[in-house]
Amino acid sequence: MLWAIFQHGPLPLYSTRTLGVAWEMWNQGTFLVPHTNGAPYSHKVPLLFWLIHAGWAAFGVNDVWPRILQVLIAAAWLFTSARLAQAANIGKPSAASLVPWLLIALPYPFLFSLQIMYEVLLALCVAAALCALTGRPRWHWFALAIGAGLLTKGPVMLLHVVFPWLLGPWWSEAARSNRRHWYSGGLLAIAGGIALLLAWAVPAGFVGGEDYRRELFFLQTAGRVVASFDHARPVFWYLPMLLVLMLPWATWPRVWHALATARGPMTDNERFAVSWVLPTFVVFCLISGKQVYYLLPLVPGMAMLLAAALRRQQSRMLGNGRRWRAWPIATVLIGIALLLAALPVWRAHAANAPHWVADTYATAPWFAAGFLALGAVCLLGDPRHELQRIAVCVLLGVALVHTVFARSLFHHFDLRPAAAVLARAEAEGRPIANVGRYEAQFHFVARLNRPLVEIEAHDIGAWAKANPDGVIVRYPARTEPADEKAALLVQPFRSRWIEIWDAQTLAMTTASAFDETTTLFPQE
């Protein structure tokens, strides 16, 4: 992760938005209420921002500390998940040792952990809370972990821990032996965690104003649960996403064989994982707003169930490990190697090759050799250590893919050229407008001190007239050679372009384009 996350700068829009909010809080001294683009930001609670501020207080404002912080959080999640597997003693003691190997091979959690975001910190809080719940419950640590999770992502933290607690007598000897103490202690711990959240939310609500209070205490939770205003998906949308989340193990035949042939009654420790993963997943399916990364806190529980199934299978196979090989995963690695090796030929013989081919072809053959070596290693070696070998090869393969992206394609995500122009414009006292919704992507990178004005394309002329010395940022799907000469800056941005214009120049250009269109297509 340290290698990967320092291959390039913060990625838009996730990392740049988080850093933008942290920068505005720091710059304006509004540490109680998060702000974005000059307005209170009710979508998120402040723990991650406070952790970023702690590093800035020690080392000054920079983008190095937030990345190191993200690596530390992800590493802590891995170690805490391993500790949780040992505490739960899934299946048998040897099964817990498989959980870290299953986790480090997962590409989606690894790549998402490179984003400066809230979900990995939430996942750490969930794992810490459940560690406090297993064995002899430690209610004070349970309360503290719940409070930290609530201050990371809000009430969704309770959803991740409530079912293992409610179903405690099904899997926990401590709950069966003293149910009254189990439920009363858990209820007090949850109340304590909520009290930690309210200790911030109540004063923040008064400081943020009436609209902020209403959004913070009602709209942000109810809106996503009942009829999502963001990321609305069908009920069964998460089912195929589980396969994406659990790659590469979803393509490993041994996993499917282990799950299909699972026999015998569940142990208490396996019941713990089921009581955590299954009801929580069902509730997430019923919630309107859905994103793959919402399921990240459940990944250790899924890994525990896979580890238990694999250990049961291993005991039945009595060392016949050669029955299942890593050929699907090796095929993917070798396929990536062949694709990279073919890019120079593709570019030479295809006039309309995609832009990523032209960006990648020069360095691709060198990376192809690495993927070919990883694919070969996957197919060789002692079958008794096949899982560990797959984990290491896939982890290195994902790091290589990320390096290819950083060296070849990151310039489509690099906001520094645009940020430099905007920082200069603000220093000159020029107002700045953004065509469309602004996601705070420039505020931290450019260290902006004032908000950008959000306008629509049809407002360009009126805004330019009211702000003749202003600057306008827009994001067209394509750009023209004349625009590159007339604009202050034109650069690629994801699948589109960023154009920065003097307001009056853009107003005249768009007006000319409109006049030409009405001439070519007159009304009948």
Short mmCIF file of C-alpha atoms in Angstrom, two decimals:
data_model
loop_
_atom_site.label_atom_id
_atom_site.label_comp_id
_atom_site.label_asym_id
_atom_site.label_seq_id
_atom_site.Cartn_x
_atom_site.Cartn_y
_atom_site.Cartn_z
CA MET A 1 0.00 0.00 0.00
CA LEU A 2 2.82 2.42 0.80
CA TRP A 3 4.30 1.71 -2.61
CA ALA A 4 0.97 2.07 -4.41
CA ILE A 5 -0.48 5.12 -2.67
CA PHE A 6 2.62 7.24 -3.32
CA GLN A 7 2.71 6.44 -7.04
CA HIS A 8 0.51 9.48 -7.70
CA GLY A 9 -1.38 12.29 -6.03
CA PRO A 10 -4.89 12.18 -4.52
CA LEU A 11 -7.46 10.73 -6.90
CA PRO A 12 -10.63 12.62 -7.78
CA LEU A 13 -13.32 12.57 -6.79
CA TYR A 14 -13.24 10.54 -3.55
CA SER A 15 -9.84 11.53 -2.14
CA THR A 16 -9.92 15.12 -3.38
CA ARG A 17 -13.41 15.67 -1.92
CA THR A 18 -12.38 14.33 1.50
CA LEU A 19 -9.24 16.46 1.49
CA GLY A 20 -11.25 19.45 0.28
CA VAL A 21 -13.57 19.20 3.29
CA ALA A 22 -10.64 18.73 5.68
CA TRP A 23 -8.88 21.74 4.15
CA GLU A 24 -11.91 24.02 4.48
CA MET A 25 -12.39 23.02 8.12
CA TRP A 26 -8.70 23.69 8.77
CA ASN A 27 -8.53 26.90 6.76
CA GLN A 28 -11.67 28.41 8.30
CA GLY A 29 -11.15 27.02 11.79
CA THR A 30 -14.55 25.29 11.71
CA PHE A 31 -13.48 22.05 13.40
CA LEU A 32 -16.94 21.28 14.81
CA VAL A 33 -18.92 21.43 11.55
CA PRO A 34 -17.48 20.03 8.29
CA HIS A 35 -17.70 22.44 5.37
CA THR A 36 -17.52 22.03 1.61
CA ASN A 37 -17.43 24.90 -0.87
CA GLY A 38 -18.26 27.38 1.87
CA ALA A 39 -21.38 25.60 3.19
CA PRO A 40 -21.95 23.14 6.08
CA TYR A 41 -21.45 19.54 4.92
CA SER A 42 -24.03 17.25 6.50
CA HIS A 43 -23.13 14.13 4.47
CA LYS A 44 -20.25 13.11 6.74
CA VAL A 45 -19.28 13.14 10.40
CA PRO A 46 -15.87 14.45 11.47
CA LEU A 47 -13.60 11.71 12.88
CA LEU A 48 -11.56 11.15 9.70
CA PHE A 49 -11.20 14.91 9.23
CA TRP A 50 -9.99 15.26 12.82
CA LEU A 51 -7.38 12.54 12.28
CA ILE A 52 -6.14 14.39 9.19
CA HIS A 53 -6.04 17.64 11.19
CA ALA A 54 -3.97 15.95 13.92
CA GLY A 55 -1.25 15.18 11.38
CA TRP A 56 -1.45 18.65 9.88
CA ALA A 57 -1.08 20.17 13.35
CA ALA A 58 2.16 18.21 13.78
CA PHE A 59 3.63 18.38 10.25
CA GLY A 60 1.83 21.24 8.49
CA VAL A 61 -0.76 21.00 5.71
CA ASN A 62 0.35 18.37 3.17
CA ASP A 63 -0.96 15.43 1.18
CA VAL A 64 1.63 12.98 2.57
CA TRP A 65 0.12 12.55 6.04
CA PRO A 66 -3.43 11.73 4.80
CA ARG A 67 -1.99 8.95 2.62
CA ILE A 68 0.14 7.55 5.44
CA LEU A 69 -2.92 7.75 7.70
CA GLN A 70 -4.96 5.75 5.18
CA VAL A 71 -2.27 3.05 5.04
CA LEU A 72 -2.15 2.90 8.85
CA ILE A 73 -5.94 2.55 9.04
CA ALA A 74 -5.98 -0.23 6.43
CA ALA A 75 -3.13 -2.08 8.15
CA ALA A 76 -4.92 -1.78 11.49
CA TRP A 77 -8.07 -3.19 9.87
CA LEU A 78 -6.11 -6.19 8.58
CA PHE A 79 -4.51 -6.88 11.96
CA THR A 80 -7.77 -6.35 13.86
CA SER A 81 -9.61 -8.68 11.46
CA ALA A 82 -6.94 -11.33 12.06
CA ARG A 83 -7.32 -10.82 15.82
CA LEU A 84 -11.10 -11.13 15.47
CA ALA A 85 -10.71 -14.45 13.63
CA GLN A 86 -8.46 -15.73 16.42
CA ALA A 87 -10.86 -14.51 19.12
CA ALA A 88 -13.82 -16.12 17.38
CA ASN A 89 -11.72 -19.25 16.72
CA ILE A 90 -13.63 -19.90 13.50
CA GLY A 91 -14.07 -23.62 12.73
CA LYS A 92 -10.86 -24.63 14.46
CA PRO A 93 -7.73 -22.71 15.49
CA SER A 94 -5.93 -23.39 12.21
CA ALA A 95 -8.77 -21.79 10.21
CA ALA A 96 -8.12 -18.39 11.77
CA SER A 97 -4.62 -18.40 10.28
CA LEU A 98 -6.13 -18.42 6.76
CA VAL A 99 -8.14 -15.21 7.24
CA PRO A 100 -5.29 -12.69 6.71
CA TRP A 101 -4.22 -14.53 3.53
CA LEU A 102 -7.78 -14.45 2.22
CA LEU A 103 -8.02 -10.72 2.95
CA ILE A 104 -4.74 -9.49 1.45
CA ALA A 105 -5.56 -11.08 -1.92
CA LEU A 106 -8.79 -9.12 -2.43
CA PRO A 107 -8.19 -6.47 -5.14
CA TYR A 108 -11.26 -4.33 -4.43
CA PRO A 109 -10.54 -3.67 -0.72
CA PHE A 110 -6.86 -3.09 -1.54
CA LEU A 111 -7.53 -0.55 -4.30
CA PHE A 112 -10.32 1.15 -2.37
CA SER A 113 -8.03 1.45 0.65
CA LEU A 114 -5.84 3.72 -1.49
CA GLN A 115 -8.70 6.25 -1.49
CA ILE A 116 -8.81 8.74 1.38
CA MET A 117 -12.30 7.72 2.41
CA TYR A 118 -14.42 6.76 5.40
CA GLU A 119 -15.32 3.10 4.78
CA VAL A 120 -11.98 1.57 5.78
CA LEU A 121 -11.97 3.50 9.06
CA LEU A 122 -15.56 2.34 9.61
CA ALA A 123 -14.49 -1.26 8.87
CA LEU A 124 -11.74 -0.94 11.49
CA CYS A 125 -14.27 0.31 14.06
CA VAL A 126 -16.62 -2.59 13.27
CA ALA A 127 -13.85 -5.19 13.63
CA ALA A 128 -12.71 -3.59 16.91
CA ALA A 129 -16.26 -3.57 18.28
CA LEU A 130 -16.79 -7.25 17.44
CA CYS A 131 -13.42 -8.12 18.98
CA ALA A 132 -14.73 -6.61 22.21
CA LEU A 133 -17.91 -8.69 21.88
CA THR A 134 -16.28 -12.12 21.39
CA GLY A 135 -15.11 -14.27 24.26
CA ARG A 136 -15.67 -12.45 27.52
CA PRO A 137 -17.39 -9.20 26.42
CA ARG A 138 -15.60 -5.97 27.27
CA TRP A 139 -18.44 -3.51 27.19
CA HIS A 140 -16.34 -0.34 27.65
CA TRP A 141 -14.30 -1.15 24.52
CA PHE A 142 -17.49 -2.10 22.69
CA ALA A 143 -18.95 1.33 23.52
CA LEU A 144 -15.78 3.16 22.50
CA ALA A 145 -15.57 1.33 19.14
CA ILE A 146 -19.25 2.02 18.45
CA GLY A 147 -18.76 5.70 19.24
CA ALA A 148 -15.75 5.89 16.92
CA GLY A 149 -17.75 4.20 14.15
CA LEU A 150 -20.67 6.57 14.64
CA LEU A 151 -18.28 9.51 14.37
CA THR A 152 -16.85 7.99 11.18
CA LYS A 153 -19.98 7.19 9.15
CA GLY A 154 -23.01 7.85 11.34
CA PRO A 155 -25.79 5.43 12.36
CA VAL A 156 -24.81 2.76 9.80
CA MET A 157 -22.22 1.67 12.39
CA LEU A 158 -25.04 0.26 14.53
CA LEU A 159 -26.28 -1.86 11.64
CA HIS A 160 -22.91 -3.61 11.42
CA VAL A 161 -22.79 -4.65 15.10
CA VAL A 162 -26.38 -4.97 16.29
CA PHE A 163 -27.14 -8.44 14.90
CA PRO A 164 -24.17 -10.28 16.49
CA TRP A 165 -25.21 -8.71 19.78
CA LEU A 166 -28.93 -9.49 19.41
CA LEU A 167 -28.18 -13.08 18.35
CA GLY A 168 -25.55 -13.53 21.07
CA PRO A 169 -27.16 -16.57 22.77
CA TRP A 170 -27.03 -18.43 19.43
CA TRP A 171 -23.22 -18.27 19.25
CA SER A 172 -21.78 -16.96 22.54
CA GLU A 173 -21.35 -19.03 25.68
CA ALA A 174 -21.10 -15.80 27.68
CA ALA A 175 -24.53 -14.72 26.39
CA ARG A 176 -26.10 -18.12 27.08
CA SER A 177 -24.76 -18.27 30.63
CA ASN A 178 -26.05 -14.81 31.60
CA ARG A 179 -28.50 -13.34 29.12
CA ARG A 180 -29.53 -10.54 31.41
CA HIS A 181 -25.98 -9.29 31.74
CA TRP A 182 -25.37 -9.73 28.00
CA TYR A 183 -28.32 -7.62 26.90
CA SER A 184 -28.12 -5.01 29.65
CA GLY A 185 -24.36 -4.57 29.16
CA GLY A 186 -24.75 -4.35 25.39
CA LEU A 187 -27.61 -1.87 25.66
CA LEU A 188 -25.59 0.37 27.97
CA ALA A 189 -22.56 0.12 25.64
CA ILE A 190 -24.65 1.09 22.60
CA ALA A 191 -26.12 3.98 24.58
CA GLY A 192 -22.59 5.04 25.49
CA GLY A 193 -21.53 4.95 21.84
CA ILE A 194 -24.55 7.03 20.84
CA ALA A 195 -23.72 9.48 23.64
CA LEU A 196 -20.27 9.99 22.09
CA LEU A 197 -21.92 10.84 18.77
CA LEU A 198 -24.40 13.21 20.38
CA ALA A 199 -21.61 14.95 22.28
CA TRP A 200 -20.49 16.18 18.86
CA ALA A 201 -23.79 16.28 16.95
CA VAL A 202 -25.81 18.44 19.35
CA PRO A 203 -23.38 21.38 19.52
CA ALA A 204 -22.56 20.97 15.83
CA GLY A 205 -26.27 21.18 15.01
CA PHE A 206 -26.60 24.47 16.86
CA VAL A 207 -23.49 25.91 15.21
CA GLY A 208 -24.39 24.67 11.71
CA GLY A 209 -27.88 26.17 11.62
CA GLU A 210 -31.42 24.89 11.07
CA ASP A 211 -30.90 23.42 7.59
CA TYR A 212 -27.76 21.62 8.72
CA ARG A 213 -29.55 20.21 11.79
CA ARG A 214 -32.44 18.90 9.70
CA GLU A 215 -30.16 17.21 7.18
CA LEU A 216 -27.80 15.83 9.85
CA PHE A 217 -30.46 14.33 12.12
CA PHE A 218 -33.00 13.13 9.55
CA LEU A 219 -32.46 13.49 5.82
CA GLN A 220 -29.00 11.90 5.54
CA THR A 221 -30.13 8.62 7.13
CA ALA A 222 -33.81 8.37 6.20
CA GLY A 223 -33.20 9.61 2.67
CA ARG A 224 -30.77 6.78 1.91
CA VAL A 225 -32.82 4.08 3.61
CA VAL A 226 -36.30 4.80 2.23
CA ALA A 227 -35.84 6.43 -1.18
CA SER A 228 -32.22 7.17 -1.85
CA PHE A 229 -31.35 10.55 -3.28
CA ASP A 230 -27.96 9.09 -4.19
CA HIS A 231 -26.79 5.66 -5.45
CA ALA A 232 -30.30 4.15 -5.61
CA ARG A 233 -30.13 0.50 -6.79
CA PRO A 234 -32.48 -2.50 -7.11
CA VAL A 235 -32.95 -4.85 -4.14
CA PHE A 236 -30.79 -7.68 -5.54
CA TRP A 237 -28.02 -5.42 -6.87
CA TYR A 238 -25.56 -6.55 -4.19
CA LEU A 239 -25.71 -10.26 -5.11
CA PRO A 240 -23.47 -10.09 -8.21
CA MET A 241 -21.36 -7.44 -6.46
CA LEU A 242 -20.39 -10.07 -3.88
CA LEU A 243 -18.47 -11.87 -6.62
CA VAL A 244 -16.63 -8.64 -7.47
CA LEU A 245 -15.87 -8.01 -3.81
CA MET A 246 -14.54 -11.55 -3.25
CA LEU A 247 -12.29 -11.78 -6.30
CA PRO A 248 -9.98 -13.70 -6.85
CA TRP A 249 -11.46 -16.34 -4.53
CA ALA A 250 -14.74 -16.26 -6.46
CA THR A 251 -12.82 -17.74 -9.43
CA TRP A 252 -10.96 -20.41 -7.43
CA PRO A 253 -12.61 -23.84 -7.91
CA ARG A 254 -11.49 -25.03 -4.49
CA VAL A 255 -13.66 -22.37 -2.79
CA TRP A 256 -16.80 -23.45 -4.64
CA HIS A 257 -16.06 -27.11 -3.94
CA ALA A 258 -15.58 -26.35 -0.24
CA LEU A 259 -18.86 -24.44 -0.02
CA ALA A 260 -20.80 -27.05 -2.02
CA THR A 261 -19.57 -29.95 0.11
CA ALA A 262 -19.87 -28.28 3.51
CA ARG A 263 -21.28 -30.81 5.97
CA GLY A 264 -21.92 -31.13 9.66
CA PRO A 265 -23.43 -28.83 12.29
CA MET A 266 -22.06 -25.33 12.68
CA THR A 267 -19.86 -24.51 15.64
CA ASP A 268 -20.52 -21.49 17.82
CA ASN A 269 -17.70 -19.68 16.06
CA GLU A 270 -19.19 -20.24 12.62
CA ARG A 271 -22.55 -19.11 13.97
CA PHE A 272 -20.89 -15.86 15.02
CA ALA A 273 -19.81 -15.14 11.45
CA VAL A 274 -23.25 -16.06 10.09
CA SER A 275 -25.04 -13.88 12.66
CA TRP A 276 -22.83 -10.99 11.59
CA VAL A 277 -22.78 -11.33 7.81
CA LEU A 278 -26.16 -12.74 6.78
CA PRO A 279 -28.72 -10.43 8.48
CA THR A 280 -26.55 -7.35 7.91
CA PHE A 281 -26.26 -8.17 4.21
CA VAL A 282 -30.02 -8.69 3.91
CA VAL A 283 -30.72 -5.30 5.48
CA PHE A 284 -28.20 -3.64 3.15
CA CYS A 285 -30.07 -5.18 0.22
CA LEU A 286 -33.30 -3.59 1.48
CA ILE A 287 -31.73 -0.15 1.87
CA SER A 288 -32.27 2.01 -1.19
CA GLY A 289 -28.79 3.54 -1.50
CA LYS A 290 -26.14 1.00 -2.52
CA GLN A 291 -22.43 1.07 -3.31
CA VAL A 292 -20.01 -1.87 -3.38
CA TYR A 293 -17.79 -0.26 -0.77
CA TYR A 294 -20.67 -0.14 1.72
CA LEU A 295 -20.04 -3.88 2.21
CA LEU A 296 -16.33 -3.52 3.10
CA PRO A 297 -16.90 -3.91 6.87
CA LEU A 298 -18.46 -7.35 6.18
CA VAL A 299 -15.45 -8.67 4.25
CA PRO A 300 -13.63 -10.15 7.29
CA GLY A 301 -16.78 -12.09 8.20
CA MET A 302 -16.99 -13.51 4.68
CA ALA A 303 -13.31 -14.44 4.87
CA MET A 304 -13.94 -16.26 8.16
CA LEU A 305 -16.71 -18.36 6.61
CA LEU A 306 -14.49 -19.21 3.63
CA ALA A 307 -11.63 -20.14 5.96
CA ALA A 308 -13.89 -22.49 7.95
CA ALA A 309 -15.17 -24.15 4.74
CA LEU A 310 -11.64 -24.58 3.36
CA ARG A 311 -10.40 -26.16 6.60
CA ARG A 312 -13.33 -28.58 6.64
CA GLN A 313 -12.55 -29.52 3.05
CA GLN A 314 -8.86 -29.96 3.78
CA SER A 315 -9.61 -32.39 6.59
CA ARG A 316 -11.75 -34.49 4.21
CA MET A 317 -9.26 -34.45 1.33
CA LEU A 318 -6.45 -35.79 3.56
CA GLY A 319 -3.69 -33.96 1.71
CA ASN A 320 -4.97 -34.55 -1.83
CA GLY A 321 -4.27 -30.89 -2.62
CA ARG A 322 -3.48 -31.45 -6.28
CA ARG A 323 -7.14 -32.00 -7.02
CA TRP A 324 -7.69 -28.26 -7.28
CA ARG A 325 -5.27 -25.89 -8.96
CA ALA A 326 -5.03 -22.13 -9.36
CA TRP A 327 -5.44 -22.23 -13.13
CA PRO A 328 -8.28 -19.62 -13.39
CA ILE A 329 -6.28 -17.02 -11.45
CA ALA A 330 -3.08 -17.88 -13.30
CA THR A 331 -4.96 -17.56 -16.59
CA VAL A 332 -6.04 -14.02 -15.70
CA LEU A 333 -2.48 -13.01 -14.78
CA ILE A 334 -1.04 -14.51 -17.96
CA GLY A 335 -3.87 -12.93 -19.98
CA ILE A 336 -2.96 -9.50 -18.60
CA ALA A 337 0.66 -10.17 -19.57
CA LEU A 338 -0.34 -11.07 -23.14
CA LEU A 339 -2.56 -7.99 -23.43
CA LEU A 340 0.23 -5.68 -22.28
CA ALA A 341 2.72 -7.34 -24.61
CA ALA A 342 0.33 -6.85 -27.53
CA LEU A 343 -0.26 -3.13 -26.94
CA PRO A 344 2.65 -1.90 -29.12
CA VAL A 345 1.35 -4.04 -32.02
CA TRP A 346 -2.20 -2.83 -31.43
CA ARG A 347 -1.12 0.81 -31.52
CA ALA A 348 0.98 0.31 -34.63
CA HIS A 349 -1.80 -1.34 -36.65
CA ALA A 350 -4.98 0.29 -35.30
CA ALA A 351 -5.65 3.83 -36.43
CA ASN A 352 -8.48 4.35 -33.91
CA ALA A 353 -7.05 2.58 -30.86
CA PRO A 354 -8.42 3.78 -27.48
CA HIS A 355 -6.45 6.55 -25.80
CA TRP A 356 -5.29 4.23 -23.00
CA VAL A 357 -3.43 2.13 -25.58
CA ALA A 358 -1.40 5.14 -26.68
CA ASP A 359 -0.76 6.07 -23.04
CA THR A 360 0.34 2.59 -21.96
CA TYR A 361 2.07 0.88 -24.87
CA ALA A 362 5.61 2.23 -24.27
CA THR A 363 6.06 0.69 -20.80
CA ALA A 364 3.61 -2.20 -21.15
CA PRO A 365 6.11 -4.93 -22.24
CA TRP A 366 8.18 -4.43 -19.08
CA PHE A 367 5.12 -4.95 -16.88
CA ALA A 368 4.03 -7.90 -19.03
CA ALA A 369 7.10 -9.82 -17.89
CA GLY A 370 6.08 -9.32 -14.27
CA PHE A 371 2.52 -10.60 -14.81
CA LEU A 372 3.84 -13.59 -16.76
CA ALA A 373 6.15 -14.50 -13.87
CA LEU A 374 3.30 -14.18 -11.34
CA GLY A 375 1.04 -16.39 -13.47
CA ALA A 376 3.75 -19.07 -13.66
CA VAL A 377 4.33 -18.98 -9.90
CA CYS A 378 0.57 -19.44 -9.34
CA LEU A 379 0.68 -22.76 -11.18
CA LEU A 380 3.83 -24.10 -9.51
CA GLY A 381 4.89 -25.03 -6.03
CA ASP A 382 3.65 -27.09 -3.14
CA PRO A 383 -0.16 -27.53 -3.37
CA ARG A 384 -0.37 -27.45 0.43
CA HIS A 385 0.50 -23.73 0.30
CA GLU A 386 -1.58 -22.92 -2.75
CA LEU A 387 -3.78 -20.39 -0.94
CA GLN A 388 -0.79 -18.42 0.37
CA ARG A 389 0.84 -18.51 -3.07
CA ILE A 390 -2.30 -17.19 -4.75
CA ALA A 391 -2.62 -14.42 -2.15
CA VAL A 392 0.93 -13.18 -2.68
CA CYS A 393 0.74 -13.40 -6.49
CA VAL A 394 -2.59 -11.56 -6.68
CA LEU A 395 -1.45 -8.89 -4.20
CA LEU A 396 1.68 -8.22 -6.27
CA GLY A 397 -0.37 -8.36 -9.48
CA VAL A 398 -2.81 -5.72 -8.20
CA ALA A 399 0.11 -3.52 -7.13
CA LEU A 400 1.55 -3.91 -10.65
CA VAL A 401 -1.77 -2.96 -12.25
CA HIS A 402 -1.89 0.12 -10.07
CA THR A 403 1.67 1.02 -11.05
CA VAL A 404 0.75 0.71 -14.75
CA PHE A 405 -2.15 3.08 -14.11
CA ALA A 406 0.03 5.55 -12.20
CA ARG A 407 2.79 5.63 -14.81
CA SER A 408 0.55 5.69 -17.89
CA LEU A 409 -2.96 6.95 -17.13
CA PHE A 410 -2.87 9.14 -14.02
CA HIS A 411 -2.50 12.30 -16.12
CA HIS A 412 -6.22 11.87 -16.89
CA PHE A 413 -6.85 12.29 -13.14
CA ASP A 414 -4.13 14.78 -12.22
CA LEU A 415 -5.75 18.05 -11.17
CA ARG A 416 -2.53 19.93 -10.47
CA PRO A 417 -2.38 21.84 -13.80
CA ALA A 418 -5.97 23.07 -13.42
CA ALA A 419 -5.45 23.78 -9.72
CA ALA A 420 -2.44 25.98 -10.49
CA VAL A 421 -4.52 28.13 -12.86
CA LEU A 422 -7.35 28.45 -10.34
CA ALA A 423 -4.98 29.28 -7.47
CA ARG A 424 -3.48 32.06 -9.57
CA ALA A 425 -6.94 33.38 -10.48
CA GLU A 426 -8.02 33.47 -6.84
CA ALA A 427 -4.79 35.22 -5.85
CA GLU A 428 -5.64 37.88 -8.43
CA GLY A 429 -9.06 38.35 -6.82
CA ARG A 430 -11.02 36.90 -9.76
CA PRO A 431 -14.33 35.11 -9.04
CA ILE A 432 -14.50 31.48 -10.19
CA ALA A 433 -17.55 29.60 -11.46
CA ASN A 434 -17.96 25.87 -12.05
CA VAL A 435 -20.35 24.60 -14.74
CA GLY A 436 -22.38 21.81 -13.14
CA ARG A 437 -22.08 20.27 -9.69
CA TYR A 438 -18.83 21.04 -7.90
CA GLU A 439 -17.36 18.18 -5.83
CA ALA A 440 -14.67 20.23 -4.02
CA GLN A 441 -12.04 18.60 -6.22
CA PHE A 442 -9.90 21.74 -6.52
CA HIS A 443 -10.10 23.19 -3.02
CA PHE A 444 -7.29 21.23 -1.38
CA VAL A 445 -5.05 20.82 -4.43
CA ALA A 446 -5.23 24.57 -5.19
CA ARG A 447 -5.53 25.59 -1.49
CA LEU A 448 -8.52 27.74 -2.40
CA ASN A 449 -9.92 30.10 0.24
CA ARG A 450 -13.25 31.05 -1.39
CA PRO A 451 -16.11 28.90 -2.71
CA LEU A 452 -16.70 28.31 -6.40
CA VAL A 453 -20.06 29.43 -7.81
CA GLU A 454 -22.08 26.59 -9.34
CA ILE A 455 -23.78 27.57 -12.61
CA GLU A 456 -25.40 25.74 -15.53
CA ALA A 457 -24.31 25.99 -19.16
CA HIS A 458 -27.19 28.34 -20.01
CA ASP A 459 -26.04 30.71 -17.24
CA ILE A 460 -22.58 31.33 -18.72
CA GLY A 461 -23.51 34.53 -20.56
CA ALA A 462 -25.33 36.11 -17.61
CA TRP A 463 -22.59 35.18 -15.12
CA ALA A 464 -19.86 36.51 -17.44
CA LYS A 465 -21.77 39.79 -17.78
CA ALA A 466 -22.06 40.12 -14.01
CA ASN A 467 -18.42 39.05 -13.46
CA PRO A 468 -16.44 40.32 -16.48
CA ASP A 469 -13.08 39.48 -14.86
CA GLY A 470 -14.25 36.04 -13.75
CA VAL A 471 -12.98 32.54 -14.60
CA ILE A 472 -15.19 29.61 -15.59
CA VAL A 473 -14.41 25.87 -15.33
CA ARG A 474 -16.34 23.45 -17.52
CA TYR A 475 -16.10 19.73 -18.41
CA PRO A 476 -17.00 19.06 -22.06
CA ALA A 477 -17.07 15.55 -23.51
CA ARG A 478 -14.76 16.70 -26.31
CA THR A 479 -12.69 19.76 -27.09
CA GLU A 480 -11.83 21.59 -30.30
CA PRO A 481 -8.40 22.87 -31.45
CA ALA A 482 -9.74 26.44 -31.37
CA ASP A 483 -10.74 25.96 -27.73
CA GLU A 484 -7.20 24.89 -26.81
CA LYS A 485 -5.91 28.20 -28.18
CA ALA A 486 -8.57 30.42 -26.64
CA ALA A 487 -8.92 28.81 -23.18
CA LEU A 488 -6.60 29.44 -20.24
CA LEU A 489 -6.14 25.67 -19.87
CA VAL A 490 -7.38 22.48 -21.53
CA GLN A 491 -6.46 19.12 -20.00
CA PRO A 492 -7.89 15.58 -20.02
CA PHE A 493 -9.99 14.59 -17.01
CA ARG A 494 -11.24 11.03 -16.64
CA SER A 495 -13.34 10.37 -19.77
CA ARG A 496 -13.90 14.09 -20.38
CA TRP A 497 -11.90 17.33 -20.43
CA ILE A 498 -11.32 20.25 -18.10
CA GLU A 499 -11.43 23.67 -19.72
CA ILE A 500 -10.70 26.90 -17.82
CA TRP A 501 -11.76 30.11 -19.56
CA ASP A 502 -11.86 33.83 -19.07
CA ALA A 503 -15.57 34.36 -18.51
CA GLN A 504 -16.07 36.89 -21.32
CA THR A 505 -14.12 34.79 -23.83
CA LEU A 506 -16.21 31.70 -23.07
CA ALA A 507 -19.43 33.73 -23.22
CA MET A 508 -18.53 35.02 -26.70
CA THR A 509 -17.49 31.54 -27.84
CA THR A 510 -20.69 29.88 -26.67
CA ALA A 511 -22.78 32.72 -28.12
CA SER A 512 -21.05 32.28 -31.51
CA ALA A 513 -21.65 28.55 -31.40
CA PHE A 514 -25.33 29.16 -30.63
CA ASP A 515 -25.69 31.64 -33.52
CA GLU A 516 -24.04 29.14 -35.90
CA THR A 517 -26.38 26.38 -34.75
CA THR A 518 -29.48 28.51 -35.25
CA THR A 519 -28.23 29.45 -38.73
CA LEU A 520 -27.57 25.85 -39.75
CA PHE A 521 -30.86 24.59 -38.32
CA PRO A 522 -33.42 27.44 -38.68
CA GLN A 523 -36.83 27.06 -37.11
CA GLU A 524 -39.58 26.09 -39.55
#
